[in-house]
XYZ file of C-alpha atoms in Angstrom:
300
model
C -1.188 -14.569 2.545
C 0.701 -12.813 0.107
C -0.572 -9.216 1.474
C 3.370 -8.020 1.521
C 4.578 -8.627 -2.188
C 1.469 -7.274 -3.442
C 1.550 -4.365 -1.249
C 5.402 -3.588 -2.406
C 3.994 -4.870 -5.663
C 1.662 -2.830 -6.153
C 3.920 1.134 -7.276
C 4.559 -0.960 -10.315
C 0.964 -1.187 -11.501
C -0.735 0.766 -13.912
C -4.577 -0.152 -14.557
C -6.470 1.238 -17.930
C -10.148 1.337 -17.097
C -12.082 1.870 -18.615
C -16.260 3.174 -17.361
C -15.453 6.629 -16.151
C -19.103 7.127 -15.893
C -20.323 3.762 -14.944
C -20.830 2.544 -11.421
C -18.859 -0.540 -11.026
C -15.954 2.043 -12.967
C -15.763 4.455 -10.422
C -15.198 2.233 -8.405
C -12.551 0.944 -8.522
C -11.131 4.105 -9.388
C -12.087 4.601 -5.465
C -10.030 1.296 -4.652
C -7.286 2.014 -6.445
C -6.892 5.344 -4.738
C -7.365 3.386 -1.573
C -4.914 0.842 -2.103
C -2.105 2.945 -4.028
C -2.514 1.662 -7.219
C -1.885 3.957 -10.309
C -4.643 3.841 -11.969
C -6.525 6.902 -14.799
C -9.668 6.586 -17.134
C -9.473 6.016 -20.410
C -10.955 8.138 -22.606
C -11.279 6.344 -26.176
C -14.515 5.080 -27.128
C -14.171 1.350 -27.208
C -15.756 0.910 -30.354
C -12.950 3.494 -32.191
C -9.733 0.932 -32.380
C -6.890 3.753 -32.692
C -8.562 5.957 -29.788
C -7.648 2.537 -27.927
C -4.052 2.319 -29.058
C -3.549 5.940 -28.093
C -5.308 5.756 -24.822
C -2.234 2.805 -23.929
C 0.031 3.994 -25.732
C 0.131 7.167 -23.392
C -0.855 5.214 -20.226
C 0.722 2.456 -20.097
C -0.789 0.859 -18.006
C 0.105 -2.671 -17.065
C -3.080 -4.154 -17.241
C -6.681 -2.964 -18.946
C -10.374 -3.091 -17.159
C -13.475 -3.280 -19.071
C -16.265 -1.331 -16.773
C -17.837 0.657 -20.242
C -21.458 -0.837 -21.313
C -25.215 -0.429 -22.697
C -26.770 -1.665 -20.307
C -29.973 0.423 -21.056
C -31.655 2.858 -18.947
C -33.539 2.501 -16.594
C -32.964 -1.107 -17.853
C -31.998 -4.004 -20.400
C -35.746 -3.305 -22.146
C -33.886 0.296 -24.010
C -31.594 -2.729 -25.328
C -34.556 -3.117 -27.076
C -35.279 -0.675 -29.392
C -31.751 0.090 -29.365
C -29.955 -2.742 -31.179
C -27.382 -1.381 -33.164
C -25.926 0.998 -30.276
C -26.113 -1.839 -28.182
C -24.113 -4.415 -30.193
C -21.430 -0.992 -31.081
C -20.701 -1.023 -27.769
C -21.075 -4.453 -26.184
C -19.816 -6.015 -29.324
C -18.037 -4.204 -31.593
C -16.072 -1.962 -28.892
C -15.344 -4.742 -25.930
C -13.525 -7.370 -29.226
C -11.171 -3.950 -29.858
C -10.510 -3.159 -26.993
C -9.425 -7.988 -25.756
C -7.705 -7.345 -29.946
C -6.149 -4.633 -29.329
C -5.202 -5.405 -25.567
C -4.045 -9.006 -26.945
C -1.619 -7.470 -29.602
C -0.434 -4.564 -26.983
C -0.024 -8.216 -24.493
C -2.050 -7.473 -21.603
C -4.161 -8.866 -19.743
C -7.424 -7.516 -20.074
C -10.252 -7.909 -16.927
C -13.880 -7.522 -18.379
C -16.896 -7.120 -16.261
C -19.722 -9.222 -18.083
C -23.001 -10.120 -17.139
C -24.936 -13.880 -16.205
C -28.244 -12.616 -17.085
C -26.971 -15.425 -20.137
C -28.385 -18.712 -18.237
C -32.102 -19.407 -16.557
C -32.983 -22.549 -14.424
C -33.336 -25.410 -17.319
C -34.356 -29.598 -16.381
C -30.393 -29.338 -15.760
C -30.406 -27.424 -13.254
C -33.785 -26.651 -11.525
C -34.870 -23.545 -9.126
C -34.128 -24.693 -5.473
C -31.504 -27.831 -6.436
C -28.196 -25.747 -5.913
C -27.213 -27.367 -9.262
C -25.862 -24.178 -9.952
C -24.299 -23.267 -14.494
C -19.936 -23.383 -13.910
C -18.215 -21.583 -15.950
C -18.107 -23.796 -19.166
C -21.132 -23.984 -19.740
C -23.118 -22.906 -23.551
C -25.690 -19.861 -22.048
C -29.497 -21.130 -22.628
C -31.414 -17.907 -21.463
C -31.368 -14.945 -24.872
C -34.585 -13.667 -23.810
C -33.618 -10.149 -23.965
C -31.513 -8.449 -26.723
C -28.557 -7.241 -23.601
C -28.012 -10.827 -22.730
C -28.017 -12.441 -26.436
C -25.102 -9.914 -27.308
C -23.282 -10.090 -24.630
C -23.876 -14.650 -24.873
C -21.783 -13.506 -28.420
C -18.934 -11.771 -27.016
C -18.126 -14.308 -24.522
C -18.398 -17.000 -26.636
C -15.689 -14.711 -29.273
C -13.741 -13.781 -26.166
C -13.489 -17.045 -25.045
C -10.809 -17.102 -28.180
C -8.957 -14.507 -26.375
C -6.104 -16.435 -24.350
C -5.139 -12.559 -22.351
C -8.815 -12.114 -21.258
C -10.251 -12.706 -17.772
C -14.313 -12.939 -17.755
C -16.075 -11.795 -14.736
C -19.792 -12.682 -15.339
C -20.847 -9.462 -12.363
C -24.938 -10.705 -11.390
C -27.762 -8.257 -10.306
C -24.875 -6.525 -8.994
C -25.120 -4.721 -5.002
C -23.773 -2.557 -3.250
C -23.432 -1.021 0.209
C -24.751 1.574 -1.677
C -28.467 1.844 -0.612
C -29.077 5.334 -2.911
C -28.072 4.238 -5.990
C -30.077 3.934 -8.435
C -28.273 1.035 -10.201
C -28.330 -0.936 -7.002
C -29.996 -4.643 -6.887
C -31.288 -3.501 -3.503
C -32.194 0.145 -4.367
C -34.371 -1.225 -7.333
C -36.483 -4.167 -5.502
C -37.686 -1.228 -2.532
C -38.886 0.962 -4.738
C -40.542 -0.996 -7.163
C -44.502 -1.974 -6.895
C -43.585 -4.863 -6.927
C -41.164 -7.689 -6.485
C -40.552 -11.322 -7.974
C -39.872 -13.785 -5.569
C -37.000 -15.762 -7.054
C -33.138 -16.998 -5.502
C -30.724 -15.761 -7.817
C -27.094 -15.796 -7.599
C -25.521 -12.708 -6.896
C -23.026 -10.042 -6.513
C -21.396 -7.725 -3.761
C -19.541 -5.492 -5.178
C -17.840 -3.947 -1.829
C -17.062 -7.722 -1.293
C -16.013 -8.488 -5.181
C -14.230 -6.003 -7.031
C -11.551 -5.586 -5.039
C -11.101 -8.869 -5.865
C -10.989 -8.736 -9.661
C -7.739 -6.384 -8.295
C -6.499 -8.930 -6.957
C -7.271 -11.526 -9.944
C -5.356 -8.236 -11.974
C -2.056 -8.500 -9.766
C -2.646 -12.493 -10.239
C -3.039 -12.109 -14.583
C -5.905 -14.793 -13.519
C -7.407 -14.801 -17.510
C -9.954 -16.989 -18.745
C -14.190 -17.343 -17.524
C -14.933 -16.816 -13.544
C -18.566 -16.604 -12.142
C -17.955 -13.905 -10.207
C -20.985 -13.827 -8.278
C -21.282 -14.526 -3.502
C -21.758 -17.934 -3.568
C -25.185 -19.435 -3.014
C -28.626 -17.761 -4.184
C -30.407 -15.395 -1.909
C -34.233 -14.921 -3.222
C -35.738 -10.835 -3.085
C -37.996 -11.595 -0.440
C -35.379 -12.949 1.633
C -33.014 -9.306 1.089
C -36.862 -7.638 1.649
C -36.223 -8.758 5.210
C -33.465 -8.704 5.628
C -34.075 -4.486 4.903
C -37.017 -4.429 7.538
C -34.931 -6.369 9.816
C -31.591 -3.683 9.249
C -33.354 -0.628 7.652
C -37.355 -0.009 8.352
C -39.163 -1.922 10.800
C -41.644 -0.758 8.171
C -40.916 -1.060 5.225
C -43.428 -3.263 3.034
C -43.898 -5.064 -0.219
C -45.729 -7.031 -2.279
C -44.481 -9.814 -4.800
C -45.990 -10.724 -8.084
C -45.945 -14.469 -9.890
C -42.810 -14.054 -12.935
C -46.975 -14.432 -15.281
C -47.720 -11.310 -14.157
C -43.683 -9.204 -14.237
C -44.204 -10.214 -17.790
C -46.824 -7.995 -19.052
C -44.915 -5.074 -17.098
C -41.609 -5.697 -19.260
C -40.457 -5.123 -22.607
C -37.568 -8.902 -22.170
C -38.098 -11.875 -20.218
C -35.492 -11.385 -17.483
C -32.265 -13.817 -16.326
C -32.842 -15.910 -13.214
C -30.224 -18.103 -12.200
C -27.969 -19.587 -10.129
C -23.960 -20.088 -11.144
C -21.664 -22.559 -9.104
C -18.614 -19.980 -7.691
C -16.924 -22.975 -6.733
C -14.326 -22.086 -9.003
C -13.619 -18.391 -7.396
C -14.590 -20.261 -4.100
C -10.861 -21.982 -4.553
C -9.176 -19.598 -5.564
C -10.091 -17.163 -3.082
C -11.322 -19.422 0.169
C -12.595 -16.264 2.011
C -15.256 -15.469 -0.031
C -18.186 -15.661 1.909
C -21.291 -16.953 1.207
C -24.266 -14.227 -0.659
C -26.320 -13.936 2.687
C -23.156 -13.908 4.660
C -22.185 -11.424 2.111
C -25.255 -9.591 1.928
C -25.436 -8.730 6.711
C -21.765 -8.043 6.410
C -21.101 -5.577 3.767
C -24.644 -4.132 2.783
C -26.943 -4.193 6.057
C -25.289 -4.076 9.214
C -22.617 -0.996 7.563
C -26.509 0.159 6.702
C -28.056 -0.759 10.081
C -30.551 1.986 11.743
C -29.772 2.123 15.607
C -33.428 2.483 15.753
C -34.216 -1.269 13.858
C -31.329 -3.097 16.235
């Protein structure tokens, strides 16, 4: 549907992408190359408005993508002790880019986070009731999530911004340390809680399609449904390593080894599914896009 029209219009597209050294930014460049879309990586710093204007003047993009930001290394606990650095990029920088884009009449596709919610009485665990796009974030347990919720609230006022709430991103590259599956296979112990997650192999091409359609506003950018840590590790054992074993521990036990609490939630992906009916449920997407391509013959 619409493929011929899109391929015909591809040469007139030009994307300016921030986050060259990041995981999502790198994958976006590869997808653009595969689709024959002209693109350039921004060299300016997000918090330096003049450098953003210089990038836009040099590249003359049709759309801007922001996959830059501070998540912290090795994890979001870093943000707890680097609050100013986190604000500078995640708040000041993101707002500067949105503002410059608005001045130039450009749509900004902003990869945000869905880790700004946690299960509550209105959205209980295992209820199938997910948080919708217009609901107010209720999780500020980590400084990272707090800054992301602030910025999302402010960006709602920018009619040129498309905010994509990514959660626990997963890709078919099981060697990538940022990959949620890679992380949990390396942990000594894991909690076992169902969550909404984002399969990048399926959803990043959709975000490029969203730019082509000039979509804006907030979108829960996850595959429909939830999957738990144990369900993913069972699939890992089935498809990748039949000898794999793991240990669980409780949220209370986890709290003793992390600095900041972690968000657990289900996001309602109905809006995205209505726009892209081909979108797979989280478990189907995991099998098709992640585990089948990586399947070891011995596991069959």
